[in-house]
Amino acid sequence: MLVDIALLILRLVLGLMFVGHGAQKLFGWFGGSGMKAWILGIGRMGLRPAWFWALVAALSEFGAGVLVTLGLLSPLGSLGIIAAMLMAIVQVHWPKGFWNSKGGIEFPLINLAVALALGLLGPGAYSVDAVLGIALPEPITLVGGLALVIVGVIAALMSRSLQPAQNPPPVPRSR
């Protein structure tokens, strides 16, 4: 019973945090800048097409957060968070070292580790999966999902352009 309560706490904290992060990107909620700014940011990182990878990242964070929060279709939500954090580590945090105070990998690595632990342990008794009797095949779902995450990260990294996206020229105004 205590393990199920612990899993619920971890799912709620991690899941709701990722719902919020995804909502910042998708909708501009919670002080976020919304999709237009997120697409520009992904473009500055060199990923092409920027709109596609921005949408994949934002939906991954939001959707994974919802799945983890509810404990639904485990371990798919965990895999979405792992993918988002792996990309964040590689694209943004790795060159800054380990510690979060310097913008390093510490925080996304903790998120990745918690998501992986939840993926390994399952959502627990206080979850939609438990209520509905849903159980995706294990360990193949997690192992196969991790392989797909790695393929997706490699595909995203291979899409990088050597030059950051240039702002499009301004559209002339009609008089």
C-alpha positions as YAML, in Angstrom:
chain: A
units: angstrom
residues:
- id: 1
  name: MET
  ca: [0.00, 0.00, 0.00]
- id: 2
  name: LEU
  ca: [2.79, 2.46, 0.85]
- id: 3
  name: VAL
  ca: [4.50, 1.64, -2.45]
- id: 4
  name: ASP
  ca: [1.27, 2.46, -4.31]
- id: 5
  name: ILE
  ca: [1.01, 5.78, -2.45]
- id: 6
  name: ALA
  ca: [4.66, 6.55, -3.28]
- id: 7
  name: LEU
  ca: [4.03, 5.75, -6.95]
- id: 8
  name: LEU
  ca: [0.96, 8.00, -6.92]
- id: 9
  name: ILE
  ca: [2.98, 10.88, -5.45]
- id: 10
  name: LEU
  ca: [5.76, 10.45, -8.02]
- id: 11
  name: ARG
  ca: [3.25, 10.19, -10.87]
- id: 12
  name: LEU
  ca: [1.33, 13.30, -9.80]
- id: 13
  name: VAL
  ca: [4.42, 15.46, -9.30]
- id: 14
  name: LEU
  ca: [6.24, 14.38, -12.46]
- id: 15
  name: GLY
  ca: [3.12, 14.10, -14.61]
- id: 16
  name: LEU
  ca: [1.60, 17.46, -13.67]
- id: 17
  name: MET
  ca: [4.97, 19.17, -14.09]
- id: 18
  name: PHE
  ca: [5.15, 17.85, -17.66]
- id: 19
  name: VAL
  ca: [1.53, 18.76, -18.38]
- id: 20
  name: GLY
  ca: [2.53, 22.30, -17.36]
- id: 21
  name: HIS
  ca: [5.71, 22.33, -19.46]
- id: 22
  name: GLY
  ca: [3.82, 21.06, -22.49]
- id: 23
  name: ALA
  ca: [1.02, 23.59, -21.95]
- id: 24
  name: GLN
  ca: [3.60, 26.39, -21.81]
- id: 25
  name: LYS
  ca: [4.81, 25.39, -25.25]
- id: 26
  name: LEU
  ca: [1.47, 24.46, -26.84]
- id: 27
  name: PHE
  ca: [-0.81, 27.15, -25.43]
- id: 28
  name: GLY
  ca: [1.40, 29.76, -23.75]
- id: 29
  name: TRP
  ca: [-0.13, 28.87, -20.37]
- id: 30
  name: PHE
  ca: [1.68, 29.17, -17.02]
- id: 31
  name: GLY
  ca: [3.97, 31.94, -18.27]
- id: 32
  name: GLY
  ca: [4.98, 30.04, -21.39]
- id: 33
  name: SER
  ca: [5.67, 31.68, -24.71]
- id: 34
  name: GLY
  ca: [3.44, 29.45, -26.87]
- id: 35
  name: MET
  ca: [4.07, 27.57, -30.10]
- id: 36
  name: LYS
  ca: [5.32, 30.43, -32.27]
- id: 37
  name: ALA
  ca: [8.17, 31.20, -29.89]
- id: 38
  name: TRP
  ca: [8.81, 27.49, -29.26]
- id: 39
  name: ILE
  ca: [9.11, 26.84, -33.01]
- id: 40
  name: LEU
  ca: [11.61, 29.70, -33.29]
- id: 41
  name: GLY
  ca: [13.58, 28.26, -30.36]
- id: 42
  name: ILE
  ca: [13.70, 24.81, -31.95]
- id: 43
  name: GLY
  ca: [14.77, 26.48, -35.20]
- id: 44
  name: ARG
  ca: [17.63, 28.24, -33.39]
- id: 45
  name: MET
  ca: [18.72, 24.82, -32.12]
- id: 46
  name: GLY
  ca: [19.03, 23.78, -35.75]
- id: 47
  name: LEU
  ca: [16.35, 21.07, -35.87]
- id: 48
  name: ARG
  ca: [14.58, 20.88, -39.23]
- id: 49
  name: PRO
  ca: [11.73, 21.25, -39.90]
- id: 50
  name: ALA
  ca: [11.45, 23.32, -36.75]
- id: 51
  name: TRP
  ca: [7.64, 23.31, -36.66]
- id: 52
  name: PHE
  ca: [7.57, 19.49, -36.74]
- id: 53
  name: TRP
  ca: [10.12, 18.93, -33.96]
- id: 54
  name: ALA
  ca: [8.57, 21.71, -31.85]
- id: 55
  name: LEU
  ca: [5.16, 20.06, -32.13]
- id: 56
  name: VAL
  ca: [6.60, 16.61, -31.37]
- id: 57
  name: ALA
  ca: [8.36, 17.96, -28.27]
- id: 58
  name: ALA
  ca: [5.39, 19.94, -26.97]
- id: 59
  name: LEU
  ca: [2.90, 17.12, -27.55]
- id: 60
  name: SER
  ca: [5.34, 14.63, -26.04]
- id: 61
  name: GLU
  ca: [5.63, 16.65, -22.84]
- id: 62
  name: PHE
  ca: [1.92, 17.43, -22.56]
- id: 63
  name: GLY
  ca: [0.64, 13.98, -23.57]
- id: 64
  name: ALA
  ca: [3.22, 12.10, -21.53]
- id: 65
  name: GLY
  ca: [2.39, 14.26, -18.54]
- id: 66
  name: VAL
  ca: [-1.31, 13.43, -18.86]
- id: 67
  name: LEU
  ca: [-0.61, 9.69, -19.18]
- id: 68
  name: VAL
  ca: [1.79, 9.63, -16.20]
- id: 69
  name: THR
  ca: [-0.54, 11.72, -14.04]
- id: 70
  name: LEU
  ca: [-3.46, 9.39, -14.69]
- id: 71
  name: GLY
  ca: [-1.38, 6.21, -14.64]
- id: 72
  name: LEU
  ca: [-2.79, 5.36, -18.05]
- id: 73
  name: LEU
  ca: [-1.16, 3.11, -20.66]
- id: 74
  name: SER
  ca: [1.99, 2.72, -18.61]
- id: 75
  name: PRO
  ca: [4.88, 2.89, -19.61]
- id: 76
  name: LEU
  ca: [4.02, 5.07, -22.66]
- id: 77
  name: GLY
  ca: [3.92, 8.31, -20.66]
- id: 78
  name: SER
  ca: [7.28, 7.52, -19.09]
- id: 79
  name: LEU
  ca: [8.74, 6.95, -22.54]
- id: 80
  name: GLY
  ca: [7.51, 10.37, -23.70]
- id: 81
  name: ILE
  ca: [9.18, 12.07, -20.75]
- id: 82
  name: ILE
  ca: [12.37, 10.09, -21.28]
- id: 83
  name: ALA
  ca: [12.44, 11.18, -24.94]
- id: 84
  name: ALA
  ca: [11.87, 14.84, -24.06]
- id: 85
  name: MET
  ca: [14.54, 14.82, -21.36]
- id: 86
  name: LEU
  ca: [17.06, 12.98, -23.48]
- id: 87
  name: MET
  ca: [16.66, 15.61, -26.21]
- id: 88
  name: ALA
  ca: [16.90, 18.42, -23.63]
- id: 89
  name: ILE
  ca: [20.10, 16.93, -22.21]
- id: 90
  name: VAL
  ca: [21.73, 16.47, -25.62]
- id: 91
  name: GLN
  ca: [20.54, 19.71, -27.24]
- id: 92
  name: VAL
  ca: [20.72, 22.18, -24.36]
- id: 93
  name: HIS
  ca: [22.19, 21.00, -21.07]
- id: 94
  name: TRP
  ca: [25.16, 18.75, -21.87]
- id: 95
  name: PRO
  ca: [27.65, 21.51, -22.73]
- id: 96
  name: LYS
  ca: [26.83, 23.28, -19.44]
- id: 97
  name: GLY
  ca: [28.08, 20.46, -17.21]
- id: 98
  name: PHE
  ca: [26.25, 18.61, -14.48]
- id: 99
  name: TRP
  ca: [24.83, 21.11, -12.00]
- id: 100
  name: ASN
  ca: [21.49, 22.80, -12.56]
- id: 101
  name: SER
  ca: [22.85, 26.08, -11.18]
- id: 102
  name: LYS
  ca: [24.93, 26.33, -14.37]
- id: 103
  name: GLY
  ca: [22.12, 25.06, -16.63]
- id: 104
  name: GLY
  ca: [23.58, 21.55, -16.66]
- id: 105
  name: ILE
  ca: [22.01, 18.12, -16.93]
- id: 106
  name: GLU
  ca: [21.11, 17.61, -13.25]
- id: 107
  name: PHE
  ca: [17.38, 18.49, -13.44]
- id: 108
  name: PRO
  ca: [16.51, 16.79, -16.74]
- id: 109
  name: LEU
  ca: [18.52, 13.74, -15.65]
- id: 110
  name: ILE
  ca: [16.47, 13.48, -12.44]
- id: 111
  name: ASN
  ca: [13.25, 13.76, -14.47]
- id: 112
  name: LEU
  ca: [14.50, 11.07, -16.86]
- id: 113
  name: ALA
  ca: [15.46, 8.76, -13.96]
- id: 114
  name: VAL
  ca: [12.09, 9.17, -12.22]
- id: 115
  name: ALA
  ca: [10.26, 8.52, -15.50]
- id: 116
  name: LEU
  ca: [12.37, 5.40, -16.11]
- id: 117
  name: ALA
  ca: [11.72, 4.14, -12.56]
- id: 118
  name: LEU
  ca: [7.96, 4.68, -13.04]
- id: 119
  name: GLY
  ca: [8.16, 2.88, -16.37]
- id: 120
  name: LEU
  ca: [9.88, -0.07, -14.70]
- id: 121
  name: LEU
  ca: [7.62, -0.21, -11.64]
- id: 122
  name: GLY
  ca: [4.30, 0.53, -13.31]
- id: 123
  name: PRO
  ca: [1.67, 3.03, -12.21]
- id: 124
  name: GLY
  ca: [0.55, 1.27, -9.01]
- id: 125
  name: ALA
  ca: [-2.87, 0.48, -7.63]
- id: 126
  name: TYR
  ca: [-4.10, 4.09, -7.67]
- id: 127
  name: SER
  ca: [-4.12, 4.46, -11.44]
- id: 128
  name: VAL
  ca: [-6.47, 4.31, -14.38]
- id: 129
  name: ASP
  ca: [-4.58, 1.24, -15.61]
- id: 130
  name: ALA
  ca: [-5.38, -0.58, -12.34]
- id: 131
  name: VAL
  ca: [-9.03, 0.50, -12.33]
- id: 132
  name: LEU
  ca: [-9.57, -0.54, -15.97]
- id: 133
  name: GLY
  ca: [-7.34, -3.61, -15.79]
- id: 134
  name: ILE
  ca: [-5.03, -2.31, -18.52]
- id: 135
  name: ALA
  ca: [-1.57, -3.90, -18.69]
- id: 136
  name: LEU
  ca: [0.59, -3.39, -21.75]
- id: 137
  name: PRO
  ca: [2.95, -6.33, -22.36]
- id: 138
  name: GLU
  ca: [6.10, -6.09, -20.31]
- id: 139
  name: PRO
  ca: [9.04, -5.88, -20.66]
- id: 140
  name: ILE
  ca: [8.61, -5.59, -24.44]
- id: 141
  name: THR
  ca: [6.65, -2.32, -24.26]
- id: 142
  name: LEU
  ca: [9.33, -0.58, -22.22]
- id: 143
  name: VAL
  ca: [12.32, -2.12, -24.03]
- id: 144
  name: GLY
  ca: [10.80, -1.61, -27.48]
- id: 145
  name: GLY
  ca: [9.71, 1.89, -26.49]
- id: 146
  name: LEU
  ca: [13.23, 2.79, -25.32]
- id: 147
  name: ALA
  ca: [14.59, 1.57, -28.66]
- id: 148
  name: LEU
  ca: [12.07, 3.79, -30.47]
- id: 149
  name: VAL
  ca: [13.02, 6.73, -28.24]
- id: 150
  name: ILE
  ca: [16.67, 6.30, -29.22]
- id: 151
  name: VAL
  ca: [15.73, 6.08, -32.91]
- id: 152
  name: GLY
  ca: [13.61, 9.23, -32.56]
- id: 153
  name: VAL
  ca: [16.37, 11.16, -30.80]
- id: 154
  name: ILE
  ca: [18.86, 10.13, -33.48]
- id: 155
  name: ALA
  ca: [16.40, 11.17, -36.21]
- id: 156
  name: ALA
  ca: [15.91, 14.57, -34.55]
- id: 157
  name: LEU
  ca: [19.65, 15.09, -34.15]
- id: 158
  name: MET
  ca: [20.29, 14.05, -37.75]
- id: 159
  name: SER
  ca: [17.78, 16.68, -38.90]
- id: 160
  name: ARG
  ca: [19.98, 19.45, -37.51]
- id: 161
  name: SER
  ca: [21.15, 22.07, -39.89]
- id: 162
  name: LEU
  ca: [24.64, 23.47, -39.55]
- id: 163
  name: GLN
  ca: [23.22, 26.98, -39.68]
- id: 164
  name: PRO
  ca: [20.53, 28.29, -37.33]
- id: 165
  name: ALA
  ca: [17.23, 29.22, -38.94]
- id: 166
  name: GLN
  ca: [17.14, 32.64, -40.44]
- id: 167
  name: ASN
  ca: [14.18, 34.82, -39.70]
- id: 168
  name: PRO
  ca: [12.01, 34.98, -42.81]
- id: 169
  name: PRO
  ca: [12.02, 38.31, -44.59]
- id: 170
  name: PRO
  ca: [9.25, 40.65, -43.51]
- id: 171
  name: VAL
  ca: [6.06, 40.43, -45.52]
- id: 172
  name: PRO
  ca: [5.48, 43.69, -47.41]
- id: 173
  name: ARG
  ca: [2.40, 45.54, -46.25]
- id: 174
  name: SER
  ca: [-0.22, 46.42, -48.80]
- id: 175
  name: ARG
  ca: [-1.17, 50.07, -48.88]
...
